């Protein structure tokens, strides 16, 4: 459940980063709401696959993370995460996520098949190392078993998906309020991660 | 019921005639007399009697002037500011008397002796729904500002006033309002409208973090008002960092930025409770209405709004943003009478009726809550002057 | 329809004053009503949890709280149990030494020795869920100790 909540808290940032890809795409499709929902379903399924892969990865590196726990390096990870979140909040509207760059390399034919494209985009977004996702990765790495780690990611996926649900309604919102709130939420979370990092540092250096 | 008034800048076109004013003021005089004396005979000791009489006269004078003048904010604001100052003057010496320090120690926490504050409410909702517990080290029913009492107060005021809470009831709001009124012409005039979304982001983050960690995260590391009420005793690096954050936020958001911008920056650009309270405006019966026929789009109200709740689109739409705290400043500054306090669902054209029906309950809550704070604040000042100390006395 | 809406709106607005008055005048009753109907309590993390057993000794009594593993959607991996010692006549004996079976399963979970003058605590875990004690909280007639536990 903490995965779901983390997804909810960072999902606004996910929305902020992925909406610039999804929204123009939906608009370009000029499809109705119903069709957009189907596409969102496929896209989310793709993300789930991507997240599942990371759930397994997170479990594999968990012994390493465990040994670093509460140490100087772990504090540093939090600090780096915070700084990345700040950067992410600052630049999200211009270069949203890694997937966008990868998207450009997708052959033009695929664009003709929106269903396949939705799944591929989903996997790419799932595999993309954006900071909200990194936050989930760090947390999942702390879980003790493979199942727990994968479940954590599935929950994180569910939490972030909540934010993507209204996306097919694009066109209704002229001002992306959620994205603005998400950007600020990102910065506050960044502050929180930096604060945690500093605390671990101060505690570790005592 | 009304007579034509002047139409110079800052004068609404309608006032209430004196006989109506007096008639309307009598119940408030009686109610404030009843609540301020708590039905007891007047105290004999001068140090107690003077604050009681001064605050009683002050409150009622402000109310009478508010009714008569047709204005709201001009006579609300001084009461609201003194109410907040009264809280600080009352709270700190009170804590010093009761526990010898303003810092909360682990003892107070485990004994549930921390007064409950409305800022915690948004953070308690998810945990309360899932665990049936309140994540705050207070008492459900006993002692000063118990959780039950504060929840009832918040619930009723939200139904009656919506985000009017933030201009009539919140005991902190008067602090940044006070500082925002220091300079006649603000030094910083442009504030990015995007910043109006920050409180909603703070709300989102603290609500979710509090649900994850089951502690009131905002109180633990973000509340600027800890600086003037109480905070965890500095015992380690963590509490030291927290205290530095509290003080920095207080100095920045409650003192410096309000002075420079003339806006309530803590309330309009940061407070998550304010953002949360904005949603109650949606279900509340009172609201500001802008008459598009009378409005000449001069923008005076936009400039005056202390919580950045007005912009050009609001003038076109005829109502402020949902963050409006019903302070009434826009009503006061519009010299064309285009802005009024109205009851939703009623036809336009009765500005004084809507105004009176709103200010009555709003002022009543402020008088009940603020009256005792102002009174106790004054008492502490008299104590300081007569004995050289804020604590002690009778 | 418009008229009905208007009458309702005005009535609601007029009712605001009596509502506020009734709230303040009956505050203790409303607060109790709210607490009773919702069943809300202070979270054990802050209150220490319900006292499940009180043991009387000469000069003081020991109160054992219910162990708490509170999480949002269910029990957590870690929690705590709180033990209070309350002096009957204002002062404690120099040393409090006690064996605690907090889960009342017939086996002692830990032993604790408190030097009441210096507030020094020695805790010996006898059962695996016990992790470590938190700092002792000392107020004039009370000593409060929380012991961190693993959820078995
Ligand atoms: S915005 Fe916050 S601090 Fe300001 S008045 Fe409202 S609740 Fe109080
Ligand atoms: S819109 Fe008017 S009443 Fe509302 S906060 Fe702004 S000035 Fe005050």
XYZ file of C-alpha atoms and ligand atoms in Angstrom:
768
model
C 0.000 0.000 0.000
C 2.885 2.373 0.627
C 3.701 1.837 -3.065
C 0.219 2.984 -3.994
C 0.500 6.047 -1.767
C 3.935 6.894 -3.100
C 2.452 6.552 -6.571
C -0.354 8.888 -5.568
C 2.021 11.449 -4.111
C 4.386 11.414 -7.062
C 1.781 10.613 -9.693
C 1.042 14.282 -10.254
C 4.674 14.624 -11.314
C 4.305 11.586 -13.593
C 1.265 13.191 -15.101
C 3.188 16.411 -15.514
C 5.997 14.613 -17.295
C 3.960 12.287 -19.455
C 1.015 14.517 -20.283
C 3.110 16.495 -22.792
C 3.590 13.228 -24.695
C 0.144 11.771 -24.234
C -1.966 14.861 -24.681
C -0.650 15.990 -28.072
C -0.773 12.375 -29.166
C -4.414 12.012 -28.157
C -5.179 15.275 -29.834
C -3.373 14.148 -32.963
C -5.414 10.920 -32.959
C -8.554 13.059 -32.884
C -10.267 10.039 -31.378
C -13.281 10.119 -29.082
C -13.048 9.745 -25.286
C -13.916 6.058 -25.467
C -11.083 5.305 -27.853
C -8.709 7.417 -25.789
C -9.586 5.310 -22.751
C -8.793 2.112 -24.650
C -5.449 3.614 -25.645
C -4.810 4.647 -22.070
C -5.551 1.069 -21.008
C -2.967 -0.276 -23.442
C -0.486 2.389 -22.450
C -0.961 1.524 -18.756
C -0.525 -2.168 -19.479
C 2.783 -1.295 -21.119
C 3.809 0.708 -18.068
C 2.914 -2.220 -15.852
C 5.312 -4.435 -17.806
C 8.047 -1.815 -17.487
C 7.447 -1.475 -13.763
C 7.420 -5.258 -13.313
C 10.907 -5.402 -14.828
C 12.063 -2.765 -12.374
C 10.420 -4.611 -9.490
C 12.703 -7.575 -10.234
C 15.744 -5.340 -10.722
C 15.061 -3.561 -7.450
C 14.982 -6.876 -5.645
C 18.263 -7.972 -7.199
C 20.082 -4.867 -5.987
C 18.329 -4.974 -2.600
C 21.236 -6.648 -0.723
C 23.514 -3.841 -1.898
C 21.041 -1.188 -0.837
C 20.569 -2.963 2.500
C 24.242 -2.735 3.314
C 24.221 0.965 2.479
C 21.215 1.655 4.639
C 21.388 4.678 6.923
C 24.925 5.294 5.869
C 26.616 8.266 4.314
C 26.028 6.907 0.799
C 22.353 6.326 1.414
C 22.012 9.948 2.502
C 23.765 10.889 -0.694
C 21.220 8.911 -2.746
C 18.415 10.856 -1.093
C 20.224 14.124 -1.758
C 20.784 13.217 -5.405
C 17.150 12.247 -5.709
C 16.081 15.568 -4.226
C 18.322 17.498 -6.589
C 17.022 15.494 -9.562
C 13.446 16.219 -8.496
C 14.239 19.934 -8.381
C 15.739 19.750 -11.841
C 12.813 17.674 -13.031
C 10.284 20.188 -11.710
C 12.203 22.985 -13.407
C 12.544 21.417 -16.806
C 9.641 19.021 -17.132
C 7.701 21.170 -19.526
C 10.575 21.318 -21.961
C 12.178 17.877 -21.935
C 9.751 15.658 -20.098
C 11.349 12.232 -19.904
C 13.862 9.938 -21.450
C 11.126 8.157 -23.338
C 10.436 11.252 -25.368
C 13.902 11.074 -26.876
C 13.442 7.375 -27.545
C 10.053 8.070 -29.058
C 11.644 10.017 -31.867
C 13.478 6.888 -32.951
C 10.288 4.850 -33.373
C 9.687 4.080 -37.046
C 6.939 6.087 -38.653
C 4.846 2.997 -39.515
C 4.192 2.289 -35.887
C 2.475 5.621 -35.587
C -0.107 4.255 -37.961
C -1.055 1.596 -35.393
C -2.089 3.449 -32.274
C -2.728 0.299 -30.238
C 0.848 -1.003 -30.595
C 2.216 2.456 -30.077
C 0.270 2.767 -26.832
C 1.844 -0.415 -25.445
C 5.363 0.569 -26.567
C 4.988 4.001 -25.074
C 3.782 2.457 -21.872
C 6.820 0.145 -21.637
C 9.136 3.044 -22.389
C 7.559 5.257 -19.791
C 7.730 2.339 -17.356
C 11.422 1.884 -18.065
C 12.181 5.556 -17.955
C 14.321 6.715 -15.069
C 12.437 9.847 -14.151
C 12.914 10.972 -10.534
C 9.470 10.011 -9.198
C 10.192 6.585 -10.525
C 13.640 6.575 -8.926
C 11.997 7.401 -5.619
C 9.858 4.299 -5.986
C 12.896 2.287 -7.003
C 14.792 3.276 -3.864
C 11.805 2.379 -1.698
C 11.187 -0.926 -3.479
C 14.828 -1.849 -3.040
C 14.240 -1.720 0.702
C 11.601 -4.453 0.543
C 12.794 -7.873 1.629
C 11.432 -10.245 -1.042
C 11.037 -10.424 -4.795
C 7.258 -10.672 -4.481
C 7.157 -7.648 -2.151
C 9.297 -5.663 -4.545
C 7.141 -6.504 -7.572
C 3.940 -5.858 -5.594
C 5.380 -2.511 -4.514
C 5.906 -1.556 -8.135
C 2.468 -2.779 -9.170
C 0.982 -0.596 -6.418
C 3.151 2.319 -7.503
C 1.863 1.782 -11.007
C -1.746 1.781 -9.728
C -1.136 4.996 -7.787
C 0.351 6.832 -10.732
C -2.292 5.452 -13.107
C -4.985 7.230 -11.078
C -3.506 10.485 -12.333
C -3.505 9.376 -15.928
C -7.178 8.386 -15.889
C -8.542 11.854 -16.588
C -6.092 12.382 -19.432
C -8.426 11.179 -22.178
C -10.577 14.141 -21.221
C -7.989 16.478 -22.697
C -9.370 19.505 -24.290
C -11.613 20.124 -21.314
C -8.726 21.610 -19.339
C -7.119 24.484 -21.081
C -4.836 25.118 -18.121
C -2.929 22.078 -16.893
C -3.552 22.842 -13.222
C -2.593 19.324 -12.185
C 0.739 19.705 -13.949
C 1.470 22.974 -12.139
C 0.501 21.510 -8.779
C 2.552 18.435 -9.688
C 5.594 20.554 -10.475
C 5.408 22.307 -7.110
C 4.686 19.014 -5.355
C 7.828 17.710 -7.023
C 9.888 20.519 -5.526
C 8.425 20.036 -2.086
C 9.118 16.317 -2.281
C 12.625 17.272 -3.402
C 12.964 19.369 -0.267
C 11.755 16.415 1.739
C 14.266 14.022 0.171
C 17.094 16.496 0.686
C 15.982 16.907 4.283
C 15.984 13.126 4.739
C 19.398 12.929 3.099
C 20.816 15.612 5.367
C 19.315 13.919 8.425
C 20.874 10.577 7.504
C 24.149 12.392 6.906
C 24.064 14.278 10.157
C 23.007 11.125 11.992
C 25.660 9.053 10.230
C 28.436 11.550 10.906
C 27.663 11.900 14.598
C -32.771 50.661 4.973
C -30.012 52.483 3.140
C -28.996 56.022 2.286
C -26.807 57.138 -0.613
C -23.182 57.555 0.350
C -20.135 59.137 -1.220
C -18.692 57.498 -4.277
C -15.079 58.506 -3.845
C -12.438 55.757 -4.106
C -12.846 53.207 -1.414
C -16.396 54.228 -0.489
C -19.088 51.747 -1.364
C -22.241 53.532 -2.519
C -24.510 52.305 0.260
C -24.490 52.662 4.009
C -26.957 51.597 6.649
C -28.924 54.319 8.428
C -28.058 54.903 12.097
C -31.321 53.610 13.548
C -30.964 50.338 11.653
C -27.335 50.132 12.656
C -28.146 50.461 16.353
C -30.992 48.001 16.107
C -28.769 45.442 14.395
C -25.904 46.039 16.809
C -27.886 45.423 20.011
C -27.913 41.604 19.747
C -24.160 41.592 19.049
C -23.520 43.812 22.105
C -25.512 41.440 24.282
C -23.914 38.323 22.812
C -20.368 39.638 23.205
C -21.153 40.776 26.769
C -22.414 37.299 27.532
C -19.506 35.420 25.985
C -16.765 37.724 27.258
C -17.951 37.664 30.863
C -19.012 34.008 30.557
C -22.068 34.919 32.583
C -19.939 35.845 35.631
C -20.022 39.163 37.507
C -17.396 41.690 36.397
C -13.963 41.077 37.962
C -12.999 43.422 40.770
C -9.301 43.480 40.006
C -8.437 46.363 37.666
C -5.828 44.328 35.759
C -8.639 42.003 34.668
C -11.423 44.545 34.380
C -9.601 46.968 32.061
C -8.794 44.362 29.349
C -12.367 43.091 29.507
C -13.930 46.520 29.051
C -11.416 47.710 26.458
C -11.825 44.630 24.269
C -15.607 44.667 24.636
C -15.843 48.315 23.580
C -13.322 47.839 20.771
C -15.114 44.836 19.295
C -18.528 46.434 19.358
C -17.275 49.757 18.026
C -15.749 47.918 15.065
C -18.964 46.018 14.468
C -21.122 49.137 14.607
C -18.803 50.945 12.189
C -18.819 47.916 9.894
C -22.609 47.883 9.795
C -22.977 51.622 9.378
C -20.261 52.241 6.807
C -21.186 49.523 4.352
C -17.600 48.300 4.518
C -16.258 45.005 5.722
C -12.482 44.770 5.628
C -11.710 48.176 7.062
C -13.209 47.176 10.410
C -12.564 43.441 10.225
C -8.848 43.743 9.708
C -7.895 45.529 12.975
C -9.840 42.966 15.012
C -8.296 40.084 13.073
C -4.765 41.414 13.533
C -5.201 42.081 17.260
C -6.752 38.639 17.637
C -3.585 37.020 16.232
C -1.317 39.221 18.353
C -3.509 38.417 21.360
C -2.956 34.717 20.706
C 0.812 35.100 20.718
C 0.714 37.290 23.826
C -1.565 34.810 25.565
C -0.114 31.511 24.379
C 3.568 31.983 25.107
C 3.218 33.225 28.723
C 0.516 30.619 29.293
C 2.846 27.818 28.222
C 5.632 29.316 30.306
C 3.338 29.266 33.322
C 1.989 25.782 32.736
C 5.167 23.963 31.762
C 7.983 26.452 32.187
C 8.923 26.462 28.496
C 7.311 26.977 25.090
C 9.124 23.953 23.746
C 7.125 20.741 23.612
C 8.965 17.955 25.325
C 8.375 14.236 24.953
C 6.410 14.442 28.249
C 3.713 16.663 26.707
C 3.504 14.423 23.683
C 3.040 11.159 25.556
C 0.626 12.781 27.969
C -1.483 14.226 25.118
C -1.095 17.778 26.351
C -0.424 19.533 23.046
C -3.289 21.894 22.073
C -4.892 20.840 18.786
C -4.596 23.320 15.941
C -6.743 23.431 12.812
C -3.648 23.224 10.579
C -3.545 19.513 11.387
C -7.051 18.789 10.106
C -6.245 17.995 6.438
C -3.509 15.603 7.543
C -5.767 13.701 9.925
C -8.476 12.794 7.427
C -6.938 9.786 5.618
C -5.499 8.212 8.799
C -8.801 8.824 10.625
C -10.724 7.165 7.804
C -8.518 4.072 7.788
C -7.400 3.712 11.406
C -10.099 5.626 13.334
C -7.331 7.483 15.103
C -6.153 11.069 15.104
C -2.450 11.448 14.432
C -1.837 14.212 16.947
C -0.473 14.199 20.504
C -3.508 15.959 21.963
C -6.509 14.930 23.973
C -9.852 14.040 22.388
C -11.956 15.915 24.949
C -9.919 17.287 27.821
C -7.823 20.387 28.298
C -7.218 23.518 26.272
C -8.117 23.206 22.544
C -9.043 19.538 22.636
C -9.291 17.644 19.345
C -13.078 17.155 19.607
C -13.731 20.853 20.284
C -11.560 22.061 17.434
C -13.087 19.587 14.981
C -16.626 20.709 15.863
C -15.624 24.355 15.545
C -13.973 23.780 12.186
C -16.898 21.753 10.854
C -19.518 24.354 11.751
C -17.458 27.343 10.627
C -16.683 25.627 7.326
C -20.383 25.059 6.705
C -21.277 28.614 7.674
C -18.347 30.630 6.314
C -16.360 28.360 3.995
C -12.885 29.812 3.536
C -14.147 32.822 5.446
C -12.305 30.836 8.143
C -9.093 32.403 6.894
C -10.162 36.011 7.367
C -12.383 35.751 10.411
C -11.473 32.723 12.512
C -7.896 31.486 12.007
C -5.800 32.737 14.889
C -2.660 32.902 12.751
C -3.944 34.716 9.659
C -3.845 38.121 11.366
C -0.074 37.964 11.648
C 0.752 38.022 7.953
C -2.219 40.309 7.399
C -0.732 42.731 9.932
C 2.681 42.736 8.268
C 1.088 43.035 4.819
C -0.478 46.327 5.866
C 2.715 47.999 7.041
C 3.711 49.616 3.736
C 1.109 51.696 1.919
C 2.766 51.003 -1.429
C 4.235 47.529 -1.755
C 7.780 47.232 -3.052
C 7.091 44.039 -4.995
C 4.039 44.432 -7.186
C 4.174 41.425 -9.481
C 3.711 37.958 -8.104
C 3.587 35.115 -10.588
C 0.005 33.801 -10.703
C 1.382 30.262 -10.927
C 2.511 30.544 -7.309
C -1.134 30.448 -6.260
C -0.970 26.697 -6.783
C 1.830 26.155 -4.247
C -0.564 25.713 -1.274
C -2.350 22.947 -3.162
C 0.977 21.223 -3.822
C 1.933 21.563 -0.135
C -1.479 20.147 0.733
C -1.039 17.186 -1.620
C 2.395 16.360 -0.282
C 1.635 16.711 3.426
C -1.636 14.805 3.243
C 0.040 11.874 1.531
C 3.218 11.933 3.621
C 1.136 12.096 6.803
C -0.859 9.098 5.631
C 2.313 7.152 4.868
C 4.122 7.986 8.126
C 1.080 8.480 10.372
C 2.484 11.684 11.820
C 1.433 15.276 11.140
C 4.329 16.058 8.790
C 3.424 19.726 8.309
C 3.605 20.348 12.073
C 6.836 18.431 12.271
C 8.777 20.290 9.663
C 6.948 23.056 7.814
C 4.628 25.114 10.000
C 5.856 28.733 10.174
C 3.695 29.422 13.231
C 5.648 27.051 15.391
C 7.977 29.999 15.829
C 5.346 31.933 17.776
C 3.508 29.143 19.515
C 5.350 25.993 20.460
C 7.861 23.657 18.914
C 9.702 20.470 19.793
C 12.528 21.081 22.232
C 15.868 21.184 20.403
C 17.533 18.008 21.561
C 19.259 16.693 18.422
C 20.173 17.487 14.816
C 16.684 16.674 13.605
C 14.911 19.090 15.954
C 17.582 21.712 15.255
C 16.922 21.504 11.490
C 13.174 21.621 12.125
C 13.513 24.736 14.270
C 15.666 26.446 11.649
C 12.985 25.664 9.024
C 10.178 27.008 11.244
C 11.982 30.257 11.951
C 13.057 30.755 8.320
C 9.513 30.164 7.057
C 8.070 32.506 9.658
C 10.487 35.312 8.942
C 10.170 34.877 5.179
C 6.490 34.175 4.686
C 4.869 35.931 7.619
C 7.092 38.987 8.007
C 9.333 39.906 5.071
C 7.262 38.882 2.047
C 3.973 40.337 3.356
C 5.763 43.636 4.034
C 7.321 43.691 0.562
C 4.285 42.531 -1.413
C 1.390 43.842 0.659
C -0.170 40.370 0.324
C -0.850 37.609 2.817
C 1.903 35.471 1.358
C 1.778 32.728 3.995
C -1.966 32.316 3.549
C -2.126 32.856 -0.206
C 1.074 31.164 -1.329
C 1.866 28.463 1.201
C -0.704 27.409 3.799
C -2.117 23.941 3.023
C -5.000 24.485 5.431
C -5.992 27.529 3.390
C -5.914 25.426 0.215
C -7.963 22.741 1.922
C -10.409 25.320 3.223
C -10.852 26.666 -0.333
C -12.814 23.526 -1.186
C -15.373 24.391 1.507
C -16.132 27.582 -0.464
C -17.774 25.332 -3.025
C -20.470 24.226 -0.593
C -20.828 27.496 1.263
C -23.782 29.846 0.872
C -21.918 33.166 1.005
C -19.742 34.447 -1.814
C -18.378 37.530 -3.506
C -20.258 38.628 -6.602
C -18.933 41.016 -9.222
C -21.626 42.829 -11.131
C -20.398 42.850 -14.722
C -22.704 45.730 -15.619
C -21.282 47.998 -12.944
C -17.642 46.873 -13.248
C -15.494 49.166 -15.407
C -12.508 46.775 -15.212
C -10.309 49.267 -13.329
C -8.581 46.385 -11.536
C -8.625 48.026 -8.078
C -10.022 44.883 -6.494
C -7.408 42.690 -8.197
C -4.658 44.875 -6.789
C -6.211 44.894 -3.325
C -6.978 41.197 -2.879
C -4.588 39.941 -0.190
C -4.851 36.276 -1.164
C -4.441 36.740 -4.943
C -7.946 35.396 -5.486
C -8.897 37.888 -8.181
C -7.689 38.305 -11.734
C -9.035 39.509 -15.042
C -10.908 36.269 -15.714
C -12.718 36.669 -12.382
C -14.014 40.065 -13.467
C -15.331 38.480 -16.641
C -16.791 35.521 -14.773
C -18.341 37.663 -12.042
C -16.854 35.762 -9.093
C -13.450 35.299 -7.439
C -11.347 32.147 -7.459
C -12.188 29.416 -4.988
C -9.373 30.642 -2.718
C -11.340 33.777 -1.723
C -11.195 34.201 2.048
C -14.150 36.598 2.212
C -12.162 39.362 3.813
C -14.304 41.917 2.015
C -11.436 44.138 0.881
C -12.590 43.996 -2.734
C -16.049 45.099 -1.598
C -14.481 48.056 0.217
C -12.233 49.259 -2.575
C -14.672 49.137 -5.466
C -15.886 52.686 -5.890
C -18.574 51.651 -8.357
C -20.273 49.236 -5.992
C -19.713 46.407 -8.442
C -18.384 44.000 -5.832
C -20.658 42.730 -3.085
C -21.039 39.943 -0.570
C -23.959 37.868 -1.719
C -25.941 34.810 -0.798
C -25.664 32.254 -3.558
C -28.992 31.470 -5.170
C -30.482 34.898 -4.493
C -31.018 37.603 -7.109
C -28.495 40.459 -7.267
C -29.341 43.941 -6.122
C -29.409 43.672 -2.332
C -25.763 44.235 -1.411
C -26.433 45.242 2.185
C -28.697 42.328 2.922
C -26.057 39.829 1.799
C -23.345 41.764 3.625
C -25.233 41.953 6.936
C -26.299 38.321 6.799
C -22.648 37.345 6.233
C -20.882 39.652 8.686
C -23.212 38.741 11.540
C -22.157 35.101 11.947
C -18.611 35.861 10.774
C -18.075 38.665 13.278
C -19.748 36.642 16.002
C -17.226 33.790 15.678
C -14.356 36.272 15.479
C -15.655 38.115 18.551
C -16.100 34.933 20.588
C -12.686 33.535 19.671
C -10.786 36.786 19.275
C -12.456 38.627 22.159
C -10.932 36.386 24.783
C -7.528 36.393 23.021
C -7.426 40.179 22.779
C -8.532 40.405 26.397
C -5.862 38.000 27.597
C -3.221 39.626 25.408
C -4.048 42.995 26.976
C -3.930 41.456 30.416
C -0.407 40.178 29.739
C 0.694 43.632 28.582
C -0.731 45.232 31.727
C 1.020 42.540 33.740
C 4.284 43.336 31.991
C 3.893 47.050 32.651
C 2.882 46.655 36.293
C 5.090 43.754 37.382
C 7.858 43.707 34.770
C 6.988 40.127 33.814
C 4.598 38.466 31.381
C 4.055 35.461 33.603
C 2.590 35.216 37.054
C -0.101 37.625 38.241
C -3.375 36.320 39.546
C -38.341 27.011 -8.470
C -36.255 30.174 -8.376
C -38.324 31.466 -5.457
C -37.950 28.249 -3.504
C -34.208 28.377 -4.033
C -34.132 31.975 -2.893
C -36.180 31.284 0.237
C -33.952 28.334 1.083
C -30.822 30.400 0.542
C -32.019 33.233 2.776
C -33.240 30.827 5.458
C -29.879 29.067 5.472
C -28.086 32.412 5.730
C -30.320 33.522 8.619
C -29.799 30.204 10.393
C -26.044 30.786 10.418
C -26.145 32.911 13.599
C -28.168 30.471 15.731
C -25.973 27.669 14.444
C -22.816 29.454 15.569
C -24.350 30.281 18.945
C -25.568 26.747 19.504
C -22.111 25.453 18.632
C -20.312 27.575 21.186
C -22.922 27.165 23.918
C -23.076 23.396 23.590
C -19.441 22.822 22.655
C -18.625 20.097 25.229
C -21.764 18.173 24.252
C -21.105 18.430 20.509
C -17.475 17.466 20.944
C -18.431 14.410 22.977
C -21.109 13.525 20.441
C -18.600 13.729 17.598
C -16.023 11.631 19.419
C -18.591 9.030 20.479
C -20.273 8.678 17.105
C -17.069 8.475 15.109
C -15.218 6.394 17.693
C -12.094 8.448 17.055
C -9.148 8.078 19.422
C -5.672 9.563 19.627
C -3.279 7.346 17.658
C -1.328 4.939 19.906
C 1.876 6.377 18.461
C 1.091 9.469 20.549
C -1.093 8.180 23.378
C 0.902 5.009 23.989
C -2.204 2.870 23.387
C -4.797 1.440 25.760
C -3.613 0.359 29.213
C -4.228 -3.400 29.327
C -2.833 -4.204 32.747
C -1.986 -2.371 35.952
C 0.210 -4.008 38.565
C 0.295 -2.460 42.041
C 3.558 -2.455 44.013
C 4.438 -0.842 47.272
C 4.958 2.825 46.509
C 4.233 2.681 42.784
C 2.186 0.983 40.110
C 3.141 -0.347 36.682
C 0.864 0.164 33.706
C 1.370 -1.936 30.612
C -0.106 -0.585 27.383
C -1.301 -2.621 24.470
C 1.553 -3.169 21.975
C 1.077 -1.023 18.888
C 2.099 -1.832 15.319
C -0.071 0.800 13.682
C 0.113 1.294 9.925
C -2.378 2.910 7.591
C -3.817 -0.254 6.114
C -2.747 -2.794 8.688
C -0.039 -3.688 11.159
C 3.563 -2.593 10.470
C 6.785 -4.577 10.654
C 7.862 -2.625 13.735
C 5.998 -1.124 16.651
C 6.371 -0.534 20.360
C 4.967 -1.283 23.751
C 4.727 1.446 26.387
C 5.200 0.871 30.086
C 4.425 3.591 32.661
C 5.500 3.603 36.277
C 3.443 5.860 38.492
C 4.566 6.805 41.981
C 1.766 6.565 44.541
C 3.136 9.027 47.070
C 5.096 11.290 44.733
C 8.465 9.515 44.867
C 9.851 6.235 43.528
C 12.090 3.714 45.251
C 15.724 4.111 44.218
C 15.593 1.155 41.843
C 12.718 -0.298 39.906
C 13.389 -3.794 38.672
C 10.723 -5.639 36.821
C 10.085 -8.590 34.531
C 7.524 -7.722 31.880
C 5.259 -10.074 29.995
C 3.548 -7.509 27.785
C 1.647 -9.985 25.608
C 0.454 -11.967 28.631
C 1.430 -15.309 27.158
C 3.010 -16.525 30.372
C 6.629 -15.951 29.269
C 8.634 -12.937 30.346
C 9.472 -10.769 27.324
C 12.080 -8.500 28.878
C 13.499 -7.408 32.166
C 13.978 -3.762 32.947
C 15.899 -1.995 35.681
C 15.536 1.745 36.200
C 17.742 3.792 38.508
C 15.113 6.367 39.407
C 17.605 9.012 40.559
C 19.627 9.005 37.365
C 16.963 7.625 34.994
C 19.401 5.033 33.771
C 17.630 2.136 32.054
C 18.951 -1.388 31.623
C 16.817 -3.574 29.427
C 17.411 -7.213 28.794
C 15.425 -8.759 25.956
C 14.322 -12.300 26.708
C 12.102 -12.712 23.699
C 13.070 -12.150 20.062
C 10.516 -9.431 19.113
C 12.109 -6.956 21.532
C 14.448 -4.570 19.693
C 15.554 -1.754 22.023
C 14.239 0.819 24.479
C 13.644 4.456 23.541
C 14.872 7.199 25.893
C 13.066 7.187 29.238
C 10.630 10.045 29.776
C 10.611 11.257 33.331
C 8.007 13.558 34.838
C 7.578 14.263 38.570
C 5.481 11.248 39.485
C 5.835 9.157 36.384
C 8.426 7.301 34.296
C 7.451 6.339 30.767
C 9.383 3.884 28.640
C 8.676 2.718 25.117
C 10.297 -0.462 23.893
C 10.569 -0.986 20.164
C 9.308 -4.360 18.983
C 9.326 -6.420 15.835
C 5.907 -7.617 14.755
C 6.051 -11.368 15.404
S -4.435 30.331 5.024
Fe -3.779 29.088 6.756
S -2.734 30.459 8.198
Fe -3.863 31.676 6.680
S -5.751 32.101 7.660
Fe -6.111 30.266 6.424
S -5.666 28.531 7.778
Fe -4.859 30.365 8.751
S -11.706 38.163 -3.565
Fe -12.252 39.869 -2.231
S -13.122 38.936 -0.394
Fe -12.024 37.329 -1.528
S -9.984 37.319 -0.591
Fe -9.873 38.671 -2.367
S -10.302 40.740 -1.546
Fe -10.915 39.247 0.017
